[in-house]
Amino acid sequence: MVQSLPEQTQLLAVSKYTTDEKVACLIKAGQQDFAEAKPQSLRDRAQHYPQVRWHMIGPLQKNKAKYVGKFAATWHSLCDVETALAVAKHVQDRVLPVWIQVNISGESQKQGVSEADLTLFYTQICPIKELHVVGLMGMAAKDGDKRQTFAKLRQCRDNLLAQFPESACQGLSMGMSNDWRIAIEEGATMIRLGSNIFND
Ligand SMILES: *Cc1c(COP(=O)(O)O)cnc(C)c1O
């Protein structure tokens, strides 16, 4: 269990494996931010628990884009332009904050924009007026050097801010149950914890 976090780090409760009972319990305890990895689950829980914010964190196919456009408070796994446009079509009367997922571990099976493509990708997303890039999201490899991987995401963010000083891309969504301490030391503004807060 997380005892306390630095003030600049937010806790995202990843509820993808857990029960409604545990979600309800955490809401009662004051938790405001929850995440789902499947668009239908996000839709269902966002409708069931509209008093808290629901974050989309998993891979997204274009035909499920409407669930994110309509129900997500924010979207952490943006990594292709077509899906971004599909989501934007369903965003109404608001701007959706989004995080660009960067493949910092370099594993081919992980999704995310490559470091090399990040600047170009960012400039492709910026004109989409329904979306607002607020940060970068990344995952470390299970047995890679986590500190180095998280530092790399921070470097990507800093490079982007150096190129686009007006950008709102300040956030770093990184760190999961087994590596969140290192992520915080490397500057995470949001950690995403599932198994170690829900115990499932
Ligand atoms: C499942 C998931 C998490 C949470 O993982 P735990 O190891 O259970 O904390 C965080 N981020 C993403 C993108 C996930 O899919």
Coordinates of C-alpha atoms and ligand atoms in Angstrom, one line a residue:
M1 CA 0.0 0.0 0.0
V2 CA 1.2 3.5 -0.8
Q3 CA 1.7 5.5 2.4
S4 CA 2.2 8.9 1.0
L5 CA 3.2 10.5 -2.2
P6 CA 5.1 13.6 -3.1
E7 CA 2.6 16.4 -3.6
Q8 CA 3.4 16.6 -7.3
T9 CA 2.7 12.9 -7.9
Q10 CA -0.9 11.7 -8.4
L11 CA -2.1 8.2 -7.8
L12 CA -4.1 6.5 -10.6
A13 CA -5.9 3.4 -9.3
V14 CA -5.9 0.8 -12.1
S15 CA -9.0 -1.1 -11.5
K16 CA -8.9 -3.4 -14.6
Y17 CA -8.7 -6.6 -12.6
T18 CA -10.7 -5.6 -9.5
T19 CA -14.3 -5.9 -8.4
D20 CA -17.0 -3.2 -8.1
E21 CA -16.9 -3.6 -4.4
K22 CA -13.3 -2.6 -4.2
V23 CA -13.8 0.3 -6.5
A24 CA -16.7 1.6 -4.4
C25 CA -14.6 1.2 -1.3
L26 CA -11.7 3.3 -2.7
I27 CA -14.1 5.9 -3.9
K28 CA -15.5 6.1 -0.4
A29 CA -12.0 6.5 0.9
G30 CA -11.6 9.6 -1.4
Q31 CA -9.8 8.3 -4.5
Q32 CA -10.7 10.4 -7.5
D33 CA -8.8 8.8 -10.4
F34 CA -9.3 5.3 -11.8
A35 CA -8.1 3.6 -14.9
E36 CA -9.3 0.8 -17.2
A37 CA -7.4 -0.9 -20.0
K38 CA -10.5 -1.9 -22.1
P39 CA -12.7 0.6 -23.7
Q40 CA -16.0 -1.2 -22.8
S41 CA -15.0 -1.5 -19.2
L42 CA -14.1 2.2 -19.1
R43 CA -17.6 3.0 -20.5
D44 CA -19.4 0.7 -18.0
R45 CA -17.6 2.0 -15.0
A46 CA -17.7 5.6 -16.0
Q47 CA -21.5 5.3 -16.3
H48 CA -21.7 3.4 -13.0
Y49 CA -19.4 5.7 -11.1
P50 CA -19.6 9.2 -12.7
Q51 CA -18.5 10.9 -9.5
V52 CA -14.8 10.0 -10.2
R53 CA -12.5 10.4 -13.2
W54 CA -11.9 7.4 -15.6
H55 CA -8.6 7.2 -17.4
M56 CA -8.1 5.0 -20.5
I57 CA -4.7 3.2 -20.4
G58 CA -4.8 0.3 -22.8
P59 CA -4.5 -0.3 -26.5
L60 CA -7.4 1.1 -28.5
Q61 CA -8.9 0.2 -31.8
K62 CA -10.7 2.7 -33.9
N63 CA -14.0 1.0 -33.7
K64 CA -14.0 1.5 -29.9
A65 CA -12.8 5.1 -30.1
K66 CA -16.3 6.4 -29.2
Y67 CA -16.1 5.0 -25.7
V68 CA -12.9 7.0 -25.0
G69 CA -14.2 10.2 -26.7
K70 CA -17.4 10.1 -24.7
F71 CA -16.4 8.6 -21.3
A72 CA -12.7 9.0 -20.6
A73 CA -11.5 11.9 -18.4
T74 CA -8.2 11.4 -20.0
W75 CA -6.4 9.0 -22.4
H76 CA -2.9 7.7 -21.6
S77 CA -2.3 5.4 -24.6
L78 CA -2.4 7.7 -27.6
C79 CA 0.1 6.5 -30.2
D80 CA -1.4 6.8 -33.6
V81 CA -2.9 9.6 -35.6
E82 CA -5.9 7.8 -37.1
T83 CA -7.1 6.6 -33.7
A84 CA -6.6 10.1 -32.3
L85 CA -8.8 11.5 -35.1
A86 CA -11.4 8.8 -34.4
V87 CA -11.5 9.6 -30.7
A88 CA -11.7 13.4 -31.4
K89 CA -14.8 12.9 -33.5
H90 CA -16.6 11.8 -30.3
V91 CA -15.4 14.5 -28.0
Q92 CA -18.2 17.0 -27.5
D93 CA -18.3 20.3 -25.7
R94 CA -15.0 19.7 -24.1
V95 CA -11.3 19.2 -24.7
L96 CA -9.9 15.8 -23.9
P97 CA -6.5 15.8 -22.1
V98 CA -4.2 13.1 -23.6
W99 CA -0.9 11.6 -23.0
I100 CA 1.3 10.3 -25.8
Q101 CA 2.5 6.7 -25.1
V102 CA 6.2 6.4 -25.9
N103 CA 7.8 3.0 -26.4
I104 CA 10.7 3.7 -24.0
S105 CA 11.6 0.1 -23.4
G106 CA 12.2 -0.4 -27.1
E107 CA 10.4 -3.8 -26.9
S108 CA 8.7 -4.5 -30.2
Q109 CA 5.6 -6.0 -28.6
K110 CA 4.9 -2.9 -26.6
Q111 CA 2.9 -0.2 -28.2
G112 CA 3.9 3.5 -28.3
V113 CA 5.6 6.1 -30.5
S114 CA 9.3 5.6 -30.9
E115 CA 11.6 8.3 -29.4
A116 CA 12.8 9.1 -32.9
D117 CA 9.2 9.8 -34.1
L118 CA 8.0 11.7 -31.1
T119 CA 8.5 15.3 -32.3
L120 CA 6.8 14.6 -35.6
F121 CA 3.9 12.8 -33.9
Y122 CA 3.4 15.6 -31.4
T123 CA 3.1 18.1 -34.3
Q124 CA 0.5 15.8 -35.9
I125 CA -1.6 15.7 -32.8
C126 CA -1.4 19.4 -31.9
P127 CA -3.8 20.6 -34.6
I128 CA -6.6 18.3 -33.4
K129 CA -8.5 20.8 -31.4
E130 CA -10.5 18.3 -29.3
L131 CA -7.3 16.9 -27.9
H132 CA -4.8 18.5 -25.6
V133 CA -1.5 16.9 -25.0
V134 CA -0.7 17.1 -21.2
G135 CA 2.1 14.6 -20.9
L136 CA 4.0 11.4 -21.9
M137 CA 3.2 7.9 -20.8
G138 CA 5.6 5.0 -20.7
M139 CA 6.2 1.5 -19.3
A140 CA 9.5 -0.1 -18.3
A141 CA 10.4 -3.6 -19.4
K142 CA 10.0 -6.3 -16.8
D143 CA 13.7 -7.0 -16.6
G144 CA 15.3 -3.9 -18.1
D145 CA 17.0 -1.0 -16.3
K146 CA 13.9 0.7 -15.0
R147 CA 15.7 3.9 -13.8
Q148 CA 17.3 4.4 -17.2
T149 CA 14.0 3.8 -19.0
F150 CA 12.1 6.3 -16.8
A151 CA 14.9 8.8 -17.2
K152 CA 14.6 8.4 -20.9
L153 CA 10.9 9.3 -20.8
R154 CA 11.7 12.4 -18.7
Q155 CA 14.4 13.3 -21.3
C156 CA 11.8 12.9 -24.1
R157 CA 9.5 15.3 -22.2
D158 CA 12.3 17.8 -21.6
N159 CA 13.3 17.7 -25.3
L160 CA 9.7 18.3 -26.4
L161 CA 9.4 21.3 -24.0
A162 CA 12.7 22.7 -25.2
Q163 CA 11.3 22.6 -28.8
F164 CA 7.8 23.8 -27.9
P165 CA 8.1 26.0 -24.8
E166 CA 4.4 26.9 -24.8
S167 CA 3.4 23.2 -24.7
A168 CA 1.3 21.8 -21.9
C169 CA 3.1 18.5 -22.2
Q170 CA 4.4 18.6 -18.7
G171 CA 3.2 15.3 -17.2
L172 CA 5.0 12.0 -16.9
S173 CA 2.7 9.0 -16.4
M174 CA 5.1 6.2 -15.4
G175 CA 5.5 3.7 -12.7
M176 CA 3.4 0.6 -11.8
S177 CA 3.1 -1.7 -8.8
N178 CA 6.7 -3.1 -9.0
D179 CA 8.6 0.0 -10.0
W180 CA 6.7 3.1 -8.8
R181 CA 9.3 4.2 -6.3
I182 CA 11.9 4.5 -9.0
A183 CA 9.5 6.3 -11.3
I184 CA 8.8 8.9 -8.6
E185 CA 12.5 9.4 -8.1
E186 CA 12.8 10.0 -11.8
G187 CA 10.0 12.6 -11.9
A188 CA 6.7 10.8 -12.4
T189 CA 3.7 13.1 -12.0
M190 CA 1.3 10.2 -12.1
I191 CA 1.9 6.6 -11.1
R192 CA -0.5 3.8 -12.2
L193 CA -1.0 1.2 -9.6
G194 CA -3.2 -1.9 -9.9
S195 CA -2.2 -5.1 -8.1
N196 CA -0.6 -3.6 -5.1
I197 CA -3.5 -1.3 -4.1
F198 CA -6.3 -3.7 -4.8
N199 CA -4.4 -6.9 -3.7
D200 CA -5.7 -8.9 -6.6
Ligands
LIG1 C1 -2.3 -2.9 -15.8 C2 -1.6 -1.7 -16.0 C3 -1.1 -0.9 -15.0 C4 -1.1 -1.4 -13.5 O1 -0.3 -2.6 -13.4 P1 0.1 -3.2 -11.9 O2 1.4 -3.9 -12.1 O3 -1.1 -4.1 -11.6 O4 0.2 -2.0 -11.0 C5 -0.5 0.3 -15.2 N1 -0.4 0.8 -16.5 C6 -0.9 0.1 -17.6 C7 -0.8 0.7 -18.9 C8 -1.5 -1.1 -17.4 O5 -2.0 -1.8 -18.4

